[in-house]
């Protein structure tokens, strides 16, 4: 088999117009390290005639912060004003929430996207938002969401993966609760297959194990393993990874030291009153302290915070 491959490859390389031939034996070809070795992913938008840009997978570490859900204009205004003052360029906050139990707050829907778009132009920051359904594509385009998030529960929603690929926006693909690295990379492959500009960022957010003390078990192995298998940037979600705000700083610092390309962290002006995920949301003051520590770690490993 190896002989055949080598013969076949030297045959291909001899063809006119062929500059290089790479053998990628993994089933995920576009996500494989060999495909994009050394590449990074830019997220860029012109907001009020100003270019706002972050780069995932480069020297910078991208810190995305915001509440779990968009709850009101005031809640977002207080939060984003603070994040902007802390120098952050990209924010989160979901308008559509996947909830395990019915009859819980499921997000403000379109109203939430409208608030997020207002924050985007008021504070000139990029936005991340979770898309749950193929029928919402128009809304996400109309409200100029910069990065689509595909959540854990939808990692293998294949129609949704195809559609977000076709939308052409960068995608943060969260790892499924019980998904292997291979399944995760194959889900990314599905999106990459449809994208002209290949922009998928992987997010490890904790997997399900026998341990129930924390909400999930954050698998930090994912950082070196994904870096070995794939060229795609990997970010860590310490909020869902632990489920408890008091553990978020330690895990965030560990993730950065381990080589993660970014973090996505939940923060709220008043976590006790949050409509979703208050237990794992940082107070804005705690976030400020954490950012100070992250800057020191970034410096120590030759990176800096975007
Ligand atoms: C979220 O980011 O708020 C969320 C629902 O994440 P996950 O899909 O990782 O549970
Ligand atoms: Mn959440």
Short mmCIF file of C-alpha atoms in Angstrom, two decimals, residues 26 51 110 129 136 142 157 160 192 209 220 258 271:
data_model
loop_
_atom_site.label_atom_id
_atom_site.label_comp_id
_atom_site.label_asym_id
_atom_site.label_seq_id
_atom_site.Cartn_x
_atom_site.Cartn_y
_atom_site.Cartn_z
CA UNK A 26 -6.44 10.92 8.10
CA UNK A 51 -11.27 47.73 10.77
CA UNK A 110 -34.17 38.24 17.36
CA UNK A 129 -23.29 34.08 18.58
CA UNK A 136 -31.90 31.41 11.28
CA UNK A 142 -28.89 40.72 8.89
CA UNK A 157 -26.16 18.29 13.42
CA UNK A 160 -26.51 22.79 10.37
CA UNK A 192 -14.47 23.30 5.84
CA UNK A 209 -17.16 11.73 32.56
CA UNK A 220 -6.83 19.91 28.40
CA UNK A 258 -0.71 24.67 27.68
CA UNK A 271 -24.00 36.54 38.19
#
